[in-house]
CSV table of C-alpha atoms and ligand atoms in Angstrom, one decimal:
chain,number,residue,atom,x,y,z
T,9,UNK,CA,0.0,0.0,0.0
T,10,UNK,CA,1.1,3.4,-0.5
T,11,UNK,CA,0.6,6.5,1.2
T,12,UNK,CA,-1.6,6.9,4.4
T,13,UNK,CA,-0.3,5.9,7.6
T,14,UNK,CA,1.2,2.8,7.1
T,15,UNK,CA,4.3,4.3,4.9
T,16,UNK,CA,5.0,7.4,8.2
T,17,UNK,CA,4.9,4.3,9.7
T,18,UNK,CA,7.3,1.9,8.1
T,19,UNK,CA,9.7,5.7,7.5
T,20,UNK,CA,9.9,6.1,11.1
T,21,UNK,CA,10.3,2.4,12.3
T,22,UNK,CA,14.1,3.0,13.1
T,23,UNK,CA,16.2,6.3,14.7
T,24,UNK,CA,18.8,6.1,11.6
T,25,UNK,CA,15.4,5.8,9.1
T,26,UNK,CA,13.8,9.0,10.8
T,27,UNK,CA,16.4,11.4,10.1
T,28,UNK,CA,16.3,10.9,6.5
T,29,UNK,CA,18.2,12.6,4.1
T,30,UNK,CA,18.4,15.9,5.6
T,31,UNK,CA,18.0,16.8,9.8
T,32,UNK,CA,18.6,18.6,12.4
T,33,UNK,CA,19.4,17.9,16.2
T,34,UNK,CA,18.5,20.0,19.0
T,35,UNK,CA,21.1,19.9,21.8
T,36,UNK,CA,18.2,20.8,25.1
T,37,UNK,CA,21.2,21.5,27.7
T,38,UNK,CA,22.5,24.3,25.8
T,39,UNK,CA,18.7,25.5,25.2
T,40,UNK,CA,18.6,25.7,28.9
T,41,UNK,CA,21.9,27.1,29.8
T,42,UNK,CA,20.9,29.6,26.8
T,43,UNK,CA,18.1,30.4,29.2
T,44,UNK,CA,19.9,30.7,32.3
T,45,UNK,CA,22.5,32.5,31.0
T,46,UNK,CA,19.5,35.2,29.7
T,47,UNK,CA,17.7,35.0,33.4
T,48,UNK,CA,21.0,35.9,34.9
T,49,UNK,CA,21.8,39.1,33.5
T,50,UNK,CA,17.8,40.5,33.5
T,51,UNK,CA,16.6,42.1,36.6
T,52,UNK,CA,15.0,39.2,39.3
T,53,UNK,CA,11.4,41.0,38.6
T,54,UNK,CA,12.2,40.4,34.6
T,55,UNK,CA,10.7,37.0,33.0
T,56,UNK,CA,11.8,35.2,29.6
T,57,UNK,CA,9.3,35.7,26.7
T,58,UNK,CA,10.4,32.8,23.9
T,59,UNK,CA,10.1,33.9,21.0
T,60,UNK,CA,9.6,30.8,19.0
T,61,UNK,CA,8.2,32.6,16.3
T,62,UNK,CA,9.4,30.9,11.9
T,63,UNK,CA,9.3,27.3,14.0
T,64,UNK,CA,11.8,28.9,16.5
T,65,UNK,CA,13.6,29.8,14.5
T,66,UNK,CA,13.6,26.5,12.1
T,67,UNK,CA,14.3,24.9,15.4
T,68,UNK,CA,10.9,23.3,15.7
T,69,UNK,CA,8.5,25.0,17.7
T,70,UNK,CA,6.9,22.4,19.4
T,71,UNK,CA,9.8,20.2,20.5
T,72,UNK,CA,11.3,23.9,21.5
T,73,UNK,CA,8.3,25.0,23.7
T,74,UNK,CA,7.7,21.9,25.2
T,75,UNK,CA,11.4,21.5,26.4
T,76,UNK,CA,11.0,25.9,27.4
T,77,UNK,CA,7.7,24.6,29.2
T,78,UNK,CA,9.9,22.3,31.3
T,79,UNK,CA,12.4,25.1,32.4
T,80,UNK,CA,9.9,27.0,33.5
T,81,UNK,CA,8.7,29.1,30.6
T,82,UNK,CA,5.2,30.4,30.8
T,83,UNK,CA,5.3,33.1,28.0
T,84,UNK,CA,5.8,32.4,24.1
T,85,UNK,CA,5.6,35.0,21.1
T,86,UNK,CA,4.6,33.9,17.5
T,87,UNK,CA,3.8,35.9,14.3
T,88,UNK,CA,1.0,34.0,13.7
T,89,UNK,CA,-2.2,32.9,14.2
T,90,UNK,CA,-1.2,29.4,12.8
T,91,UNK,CA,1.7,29.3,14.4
T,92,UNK,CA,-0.3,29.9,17.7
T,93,UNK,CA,-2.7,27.3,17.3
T,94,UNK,CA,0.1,24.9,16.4
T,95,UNK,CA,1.6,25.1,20.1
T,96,UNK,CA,-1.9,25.2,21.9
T,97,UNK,CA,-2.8,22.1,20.2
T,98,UNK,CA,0.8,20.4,21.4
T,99,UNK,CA,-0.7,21.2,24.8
T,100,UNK,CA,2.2,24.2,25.3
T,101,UNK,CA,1.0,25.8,28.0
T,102,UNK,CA,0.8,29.6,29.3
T,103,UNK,CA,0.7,32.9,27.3
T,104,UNK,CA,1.3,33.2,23.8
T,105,UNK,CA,1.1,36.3,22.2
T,106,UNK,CA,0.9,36.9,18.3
T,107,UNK,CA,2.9,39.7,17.6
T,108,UNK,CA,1.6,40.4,14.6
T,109,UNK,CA,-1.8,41.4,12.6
T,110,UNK,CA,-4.6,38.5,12.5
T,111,UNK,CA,-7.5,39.0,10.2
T,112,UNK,CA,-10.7,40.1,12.2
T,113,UNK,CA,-12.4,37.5,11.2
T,114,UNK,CA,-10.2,35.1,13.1
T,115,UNK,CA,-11.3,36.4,16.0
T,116,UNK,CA,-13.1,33.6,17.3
T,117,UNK,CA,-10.3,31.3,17.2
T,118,UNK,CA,-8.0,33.6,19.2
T,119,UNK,CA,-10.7,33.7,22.3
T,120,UNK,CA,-11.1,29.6,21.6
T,121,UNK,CA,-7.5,29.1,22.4
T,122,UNK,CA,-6.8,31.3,24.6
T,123,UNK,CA,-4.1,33.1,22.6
T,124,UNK,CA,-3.2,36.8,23.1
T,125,UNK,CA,-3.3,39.1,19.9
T,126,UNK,CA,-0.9,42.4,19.8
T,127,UNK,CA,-3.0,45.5,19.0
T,128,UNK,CA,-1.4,47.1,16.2
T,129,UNK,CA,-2.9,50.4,15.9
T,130,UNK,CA,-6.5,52.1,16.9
T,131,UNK,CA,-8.3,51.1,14.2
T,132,UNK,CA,-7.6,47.7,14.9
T,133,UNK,CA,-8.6,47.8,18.5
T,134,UNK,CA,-11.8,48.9,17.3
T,135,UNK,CA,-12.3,45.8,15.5
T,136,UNK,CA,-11.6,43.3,17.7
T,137,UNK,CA,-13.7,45.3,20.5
T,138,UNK,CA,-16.8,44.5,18.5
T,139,UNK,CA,-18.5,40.7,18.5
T,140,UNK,CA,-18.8,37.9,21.0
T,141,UNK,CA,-16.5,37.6,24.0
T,142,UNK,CA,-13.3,39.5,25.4
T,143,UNK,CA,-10.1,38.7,24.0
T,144,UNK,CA,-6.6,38.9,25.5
T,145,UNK,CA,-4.1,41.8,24.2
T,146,UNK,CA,-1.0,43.5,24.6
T,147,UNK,CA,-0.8,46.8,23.0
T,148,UNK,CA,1.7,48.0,20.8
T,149,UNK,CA,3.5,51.0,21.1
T,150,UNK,CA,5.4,52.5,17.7
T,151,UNK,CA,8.4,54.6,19.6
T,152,UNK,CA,10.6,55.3,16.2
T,153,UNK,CA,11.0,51.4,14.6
T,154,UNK,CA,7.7,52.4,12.2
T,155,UNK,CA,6.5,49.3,11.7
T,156,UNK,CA,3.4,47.9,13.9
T,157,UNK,CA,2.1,49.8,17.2
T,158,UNK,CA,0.3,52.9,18.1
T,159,UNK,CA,2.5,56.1,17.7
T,160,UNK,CA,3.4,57.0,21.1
T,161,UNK,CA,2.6,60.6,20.5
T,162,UNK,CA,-1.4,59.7,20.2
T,163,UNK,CA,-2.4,59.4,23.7
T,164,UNK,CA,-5.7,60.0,23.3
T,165,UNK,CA,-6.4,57.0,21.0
T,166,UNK,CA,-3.7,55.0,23.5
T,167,UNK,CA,-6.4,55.5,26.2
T,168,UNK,CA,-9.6,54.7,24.0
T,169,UNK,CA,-7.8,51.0,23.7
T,170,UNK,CA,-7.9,50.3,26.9
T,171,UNK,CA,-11.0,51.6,27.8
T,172,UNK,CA,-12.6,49.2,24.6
T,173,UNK,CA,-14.4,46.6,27.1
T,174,UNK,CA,-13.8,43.6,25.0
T,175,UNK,CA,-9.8,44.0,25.4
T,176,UNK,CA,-8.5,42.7,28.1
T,177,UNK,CA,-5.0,44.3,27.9
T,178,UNK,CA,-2.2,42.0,29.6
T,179,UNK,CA,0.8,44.1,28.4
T,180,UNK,CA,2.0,47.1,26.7
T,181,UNK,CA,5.3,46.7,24.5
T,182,UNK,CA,7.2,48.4,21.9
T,183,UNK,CA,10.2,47.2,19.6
T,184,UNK,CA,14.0,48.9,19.3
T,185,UNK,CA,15.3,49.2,15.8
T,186,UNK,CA,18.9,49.8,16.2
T,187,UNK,CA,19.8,47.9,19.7
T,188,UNK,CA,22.4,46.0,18.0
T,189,UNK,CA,24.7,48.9,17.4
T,190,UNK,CA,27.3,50.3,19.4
T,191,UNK,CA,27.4,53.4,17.0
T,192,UNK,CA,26.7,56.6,19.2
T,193,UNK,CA,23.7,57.8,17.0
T,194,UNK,CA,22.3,54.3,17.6
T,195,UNK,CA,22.5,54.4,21.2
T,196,UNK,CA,21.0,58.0,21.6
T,197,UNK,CA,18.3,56.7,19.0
T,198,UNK,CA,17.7,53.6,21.3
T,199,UNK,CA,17.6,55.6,24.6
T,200,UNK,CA,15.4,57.9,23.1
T,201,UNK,CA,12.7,55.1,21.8
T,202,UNK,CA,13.2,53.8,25.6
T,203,UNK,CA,12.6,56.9,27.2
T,204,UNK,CA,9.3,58.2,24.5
T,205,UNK,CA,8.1,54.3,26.0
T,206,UNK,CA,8.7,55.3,29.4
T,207,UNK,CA,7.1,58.9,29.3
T,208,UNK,CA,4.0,58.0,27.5
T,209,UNK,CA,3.3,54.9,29.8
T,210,UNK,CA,3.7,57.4,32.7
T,211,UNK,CA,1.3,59.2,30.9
T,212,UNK,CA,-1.2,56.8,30.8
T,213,UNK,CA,-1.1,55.3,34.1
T,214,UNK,CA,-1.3,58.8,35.8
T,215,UNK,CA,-4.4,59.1,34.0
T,216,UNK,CA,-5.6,55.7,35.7
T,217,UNK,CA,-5.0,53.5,32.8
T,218,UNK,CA,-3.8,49.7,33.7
T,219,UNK,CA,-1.1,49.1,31.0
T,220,UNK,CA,0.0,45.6,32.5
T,221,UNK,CA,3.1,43.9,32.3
T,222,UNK,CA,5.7,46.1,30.1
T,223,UNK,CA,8.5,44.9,27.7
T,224,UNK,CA,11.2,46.4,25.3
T,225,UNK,CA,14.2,44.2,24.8
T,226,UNK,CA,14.5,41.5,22.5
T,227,UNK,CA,18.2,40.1,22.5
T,228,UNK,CA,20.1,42.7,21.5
T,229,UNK,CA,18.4,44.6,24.0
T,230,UNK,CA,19.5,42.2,26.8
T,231,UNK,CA,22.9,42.4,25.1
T,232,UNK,CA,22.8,45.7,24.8
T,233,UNK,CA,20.5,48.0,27.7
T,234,UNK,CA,20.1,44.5,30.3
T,235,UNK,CA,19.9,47.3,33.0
T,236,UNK,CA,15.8,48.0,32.0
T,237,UNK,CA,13.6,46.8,34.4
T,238,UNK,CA,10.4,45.5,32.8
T,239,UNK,CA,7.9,42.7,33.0
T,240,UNK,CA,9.3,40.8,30.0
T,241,UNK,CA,12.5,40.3,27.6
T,242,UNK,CA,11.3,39.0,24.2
T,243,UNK,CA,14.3,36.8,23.5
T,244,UNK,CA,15.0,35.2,20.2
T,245,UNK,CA,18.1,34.9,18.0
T,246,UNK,CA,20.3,34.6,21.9
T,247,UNK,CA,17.8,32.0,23.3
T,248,UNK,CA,19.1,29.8,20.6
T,249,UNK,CA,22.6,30.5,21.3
T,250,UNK,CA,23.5,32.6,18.5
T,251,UNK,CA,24.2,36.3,17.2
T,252,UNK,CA,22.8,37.7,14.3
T,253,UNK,CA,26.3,38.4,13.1
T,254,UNK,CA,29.5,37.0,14.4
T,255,UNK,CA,31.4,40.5,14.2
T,256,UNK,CA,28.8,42.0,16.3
T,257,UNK,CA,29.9,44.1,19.9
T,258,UNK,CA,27.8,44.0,22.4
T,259,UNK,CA,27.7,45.8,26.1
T,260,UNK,CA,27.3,42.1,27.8
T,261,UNK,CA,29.1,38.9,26.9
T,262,UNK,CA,26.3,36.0,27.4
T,263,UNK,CA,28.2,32.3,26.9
T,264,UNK,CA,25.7,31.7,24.5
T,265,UNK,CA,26.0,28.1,23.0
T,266,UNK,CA,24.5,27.1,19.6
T,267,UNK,CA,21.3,24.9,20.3
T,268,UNK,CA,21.5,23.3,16.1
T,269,UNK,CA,22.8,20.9,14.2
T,270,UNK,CA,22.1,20.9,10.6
T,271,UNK,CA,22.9,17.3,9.0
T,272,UNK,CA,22.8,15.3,6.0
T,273,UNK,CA,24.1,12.6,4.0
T,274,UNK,CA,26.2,11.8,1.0
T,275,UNK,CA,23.9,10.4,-1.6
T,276,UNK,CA,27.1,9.0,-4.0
T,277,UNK,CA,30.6,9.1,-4.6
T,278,UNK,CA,32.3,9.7,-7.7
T,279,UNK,CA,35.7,10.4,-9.0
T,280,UNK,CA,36.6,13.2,-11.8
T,281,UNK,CA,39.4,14.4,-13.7
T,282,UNK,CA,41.4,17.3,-14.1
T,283,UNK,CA,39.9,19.8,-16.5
T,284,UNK,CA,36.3,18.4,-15.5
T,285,UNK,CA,33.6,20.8,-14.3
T,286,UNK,CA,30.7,19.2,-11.9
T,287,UNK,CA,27.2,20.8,-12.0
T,288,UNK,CA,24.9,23.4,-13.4
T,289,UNK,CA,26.4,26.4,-15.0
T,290,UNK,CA,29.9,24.0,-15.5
T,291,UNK,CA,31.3,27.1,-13.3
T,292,UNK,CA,33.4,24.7,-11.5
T,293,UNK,CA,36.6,23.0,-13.0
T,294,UNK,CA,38.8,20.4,-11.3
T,295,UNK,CA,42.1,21.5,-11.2
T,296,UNK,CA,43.3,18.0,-10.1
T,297,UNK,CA,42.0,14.6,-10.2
T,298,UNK,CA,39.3,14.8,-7.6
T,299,UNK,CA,36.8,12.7,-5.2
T,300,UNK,CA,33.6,14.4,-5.2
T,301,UNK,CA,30.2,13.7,-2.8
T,302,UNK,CA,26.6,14.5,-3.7
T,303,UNK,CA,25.3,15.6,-0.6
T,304,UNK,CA,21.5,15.3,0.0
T,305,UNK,CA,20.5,18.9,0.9
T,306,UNK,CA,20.3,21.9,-1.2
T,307,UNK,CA,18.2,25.5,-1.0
T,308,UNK,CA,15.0,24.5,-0.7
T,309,UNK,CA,16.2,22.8,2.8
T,310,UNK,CA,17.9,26.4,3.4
T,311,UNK,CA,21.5,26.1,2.2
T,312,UNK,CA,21.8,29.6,0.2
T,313,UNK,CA,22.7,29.2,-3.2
T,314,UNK,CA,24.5,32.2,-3.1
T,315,UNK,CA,27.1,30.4,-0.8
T,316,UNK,CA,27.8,28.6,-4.5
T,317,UNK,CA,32.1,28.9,-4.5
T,318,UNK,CA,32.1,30.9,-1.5
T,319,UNK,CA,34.6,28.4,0.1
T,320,UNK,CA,32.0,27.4,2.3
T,321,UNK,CA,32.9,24.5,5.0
T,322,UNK,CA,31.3,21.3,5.8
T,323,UNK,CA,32.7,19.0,8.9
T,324,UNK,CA,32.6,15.2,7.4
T,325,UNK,CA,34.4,12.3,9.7
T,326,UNK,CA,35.4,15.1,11.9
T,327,UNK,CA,37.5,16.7,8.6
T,328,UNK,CA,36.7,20.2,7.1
T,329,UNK,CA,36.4,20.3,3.3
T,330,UNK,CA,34.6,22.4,0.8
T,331,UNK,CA,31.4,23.2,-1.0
T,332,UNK,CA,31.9,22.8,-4.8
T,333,UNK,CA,29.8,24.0,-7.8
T,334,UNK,CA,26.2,25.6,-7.9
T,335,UNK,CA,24.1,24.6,-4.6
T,336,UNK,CA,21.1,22.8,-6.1
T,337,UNK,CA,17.6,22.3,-5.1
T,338,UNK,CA,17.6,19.7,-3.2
T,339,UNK,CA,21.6,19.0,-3.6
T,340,UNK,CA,25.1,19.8,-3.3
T,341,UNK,CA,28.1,18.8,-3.9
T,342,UNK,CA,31.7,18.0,-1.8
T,343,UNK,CA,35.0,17.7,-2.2
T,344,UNK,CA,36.4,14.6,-0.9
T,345,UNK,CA,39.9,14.2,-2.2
T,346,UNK,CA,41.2,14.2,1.1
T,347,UNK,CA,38.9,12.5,3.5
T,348,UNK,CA,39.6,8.9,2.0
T,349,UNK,CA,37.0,6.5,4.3
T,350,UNK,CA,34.2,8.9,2.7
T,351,UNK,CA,31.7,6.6,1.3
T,352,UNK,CA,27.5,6.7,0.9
T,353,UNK,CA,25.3,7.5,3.5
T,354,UNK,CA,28.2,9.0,5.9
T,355,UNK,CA,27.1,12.3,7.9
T,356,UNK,CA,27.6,15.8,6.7
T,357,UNK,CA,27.7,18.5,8.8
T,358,UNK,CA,26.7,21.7,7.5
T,359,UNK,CA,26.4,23.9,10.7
T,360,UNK,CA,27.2,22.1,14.0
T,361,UNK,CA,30.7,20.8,15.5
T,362,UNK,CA,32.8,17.7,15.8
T,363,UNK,CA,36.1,17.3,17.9
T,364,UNK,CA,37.9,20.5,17.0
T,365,UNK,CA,36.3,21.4,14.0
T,366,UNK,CA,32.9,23.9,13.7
T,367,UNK,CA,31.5,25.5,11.3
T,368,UNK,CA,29.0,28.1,12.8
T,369,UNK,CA,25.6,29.8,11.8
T,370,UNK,CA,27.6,32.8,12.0
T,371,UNK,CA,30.0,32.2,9.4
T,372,UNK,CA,27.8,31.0,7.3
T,373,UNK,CA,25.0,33.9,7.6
T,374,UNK,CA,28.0,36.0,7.2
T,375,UNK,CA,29.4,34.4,3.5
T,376,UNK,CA,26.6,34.6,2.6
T,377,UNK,CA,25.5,38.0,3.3
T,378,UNK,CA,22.8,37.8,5.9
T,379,UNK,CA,21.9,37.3,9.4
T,380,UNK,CA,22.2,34.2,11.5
T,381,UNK,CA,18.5,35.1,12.2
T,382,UNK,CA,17.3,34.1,8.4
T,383,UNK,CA,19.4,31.3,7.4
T,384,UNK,CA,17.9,29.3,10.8
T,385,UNK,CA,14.3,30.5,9.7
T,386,UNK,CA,14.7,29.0,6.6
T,387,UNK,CA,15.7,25.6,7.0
T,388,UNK,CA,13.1,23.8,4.9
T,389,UNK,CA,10.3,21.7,5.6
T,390,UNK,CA,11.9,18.8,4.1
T,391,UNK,CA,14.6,18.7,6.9
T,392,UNK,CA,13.3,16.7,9.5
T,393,UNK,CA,13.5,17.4,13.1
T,394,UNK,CA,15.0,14.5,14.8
T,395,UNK,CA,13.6,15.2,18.7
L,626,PLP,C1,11.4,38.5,16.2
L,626,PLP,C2,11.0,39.5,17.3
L,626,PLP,C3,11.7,39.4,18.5
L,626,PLP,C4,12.9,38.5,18.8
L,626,PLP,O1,14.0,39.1,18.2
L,626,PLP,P1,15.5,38.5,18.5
L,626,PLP,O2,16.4,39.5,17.9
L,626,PLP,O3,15.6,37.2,17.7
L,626,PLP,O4,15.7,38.2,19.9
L,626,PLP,C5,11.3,40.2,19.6
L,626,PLP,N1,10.3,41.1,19.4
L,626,PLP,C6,9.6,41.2,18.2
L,626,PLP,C7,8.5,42.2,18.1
L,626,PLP,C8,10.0,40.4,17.1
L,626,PLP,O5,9.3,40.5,16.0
């Protein structure tokens, strides 16, 4: 028979069958000292909002929150509605705020699953005030980032939100843009969106208004201004144990530890000869005789395919070698001249360690002109998540 349940079945009858041609492994102890290290530099009042948000960060929501659940995590921030239902329907427990704008019409479904929506503007509180039920909020503030969020300066409107009886409003936040630069400019820009924050939520509680629990920082704002004391830090990119850029300075040093491994396999073996090019776009030429590897991942699973001969690295029995040719769909391609016992089905590692050698998020967000933050969002469906 194919298809149905009896071939997830038969796919997943053994560990080594599970992962596949393309995985990643989560390494939980790091996760949590991630954590710890986060919870030790925020003030004692300050609690850990997860952002799990892109499947944490390609990470795997679920596995992710459940394990966060465990530590002692009770708040979680998504982007979407989807990705909210997801976790409540794994059982995650606690709050879990969508940080960004839900159609109206999905209303009903954020009150059924006890999710929290983020109130982007006025006109959108207006919205959601009208129809059955109250549903949970926190309000968002636009201090200078010009994105989502009321603009601080309309108080007036602020106060009309939370007087709309339908909201209940659990928290008031608002998002830094620059918090990741040590550039003076930044930091006067960033203190300045902190204070606008402050002075307009003094505002509105003098007038009587309940703002709840407060946040600013996501990790470069730990990194970066850890001194703020609020309800919440929104962390992300540091909760997996990464930067967005290696070259980045920040104002604290957290011993942040990477929480991924991204794996796969090689698929065949070949030999070619000097002179020889290997794949699309023949843009690649042997300039020796040459072992070569197809390996078994390629964009779609997230590998850029603008890291195509940018000397990246891969780790294979513990050995460093290179990236060769145009990065495929769903392949790519090795040298293996000098790692001999390289046969079919070994391990690749394209971002992880073994023994001495590692070849980081970092360096490979940086090669290929990005973030660490996107090239973990977009490891592919395909790749499966080994938990
Ligand atoms: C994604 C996001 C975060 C987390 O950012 P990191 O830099 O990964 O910590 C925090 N707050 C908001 C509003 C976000 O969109």
């Amino acid at each position: 028979m194919i298809g149905g349940i009896s071939v997830e079945r038969k796919l997943q009858r053994k560990k080594e069958d599970k992962k596949g041609r393309a995985w990643i492994e989560l390494d939980y102890k790091n996760l949590e000292h991630n954590l710890k290290e986060i919870e030790r530099v925020i003030p004692q009042e300050t609690k850990v909002m997860a952002v799990v948000k892109a499947n944490a960060y390609g990470h795997g929501a679920v596995p992710i929150s459940k394990a966060l659940n465990q530590y002692g995590i009770e708040h979680f921030a998504v982007a979407t509605l989807r990705e909210a239902l997801e976790l409540r329907r794994k059982k995650i427990k606690g709050e879990i705020l969508i940080l960004g704008y839900t159609p109206v019409g999905d209303r009903e479904l954020i009150i059924q699953y006890d999710l929290t929506q983020t109130i982007v503007d006025y006109e959108y509180a207006k919205a959601l005030n009208q129809g059955e039920g109250c549903i949970k909020v926190h309000v968002k503030i636009d201090t200078g980032m010009h994105r989502l969020g009321e603009a601080c300066e309309q108080v007036e409107l602020l106060k009309k939100i939370y007087a709309c009886p339908k909201l209940l409003v659990r928290g008031t936040y608002t998002h830094l843009c620059v918090a990741d630069s040590r550039k003076k400019a930044d930091i006067e820009f960033t203190n300045n969106q902190i204070e606008r924050f402050r002075q307009v939520i003094d505002t509105l509680q003098k007038k009587g208004v309940d703002t709840g629990e407060l946040h600013i920082q996501s990790s470069y704002g730990i990194l970066n201004y850890p001194e703020l004391s609020c309800g919440y830090v929104r962390a992300g990119i540091a909760l997996y144990g990464a930067l967005s850029s290696k070259k980045d300075k920040t104002k604290i040093k957290l011993d942040l530890k990477p929480v991924l491994t991204l794996k796969s396999r090689i698929e065949m073996v070949r030999e070619i000869k000097k002179g020889e090019t290997l794949g699309y776009g023949r843009n690649f030429t042997a300039t020796q005789d040459m072992k070569v590897g197809a390996v078994s991942i390629g964009y779609c699973d997230g590998i850029p395919r603008n890291l195509s001969l940018e000397n990246q690295e891969v780790i294979i029995h513990g050995k460093k070698t290179n990236i060769v040719g145009n990065i495929c769909m769903d392949q790519l391609s090795v040298d293996l001249t000098a790692i001999e016992e390289a046969k079919q089905g070994d391990e690749v590692i394209l971002i992880g360690e073994y023994g001495k050698e590692k070849v980081s998020v970092e360096e490979m967000a940086e090669r290929s002109k990005t973030i660490s933050n996107e090239i973990l969002s977009r490891i592919g469906e395909r790749v499966i998540r080994v938990s």
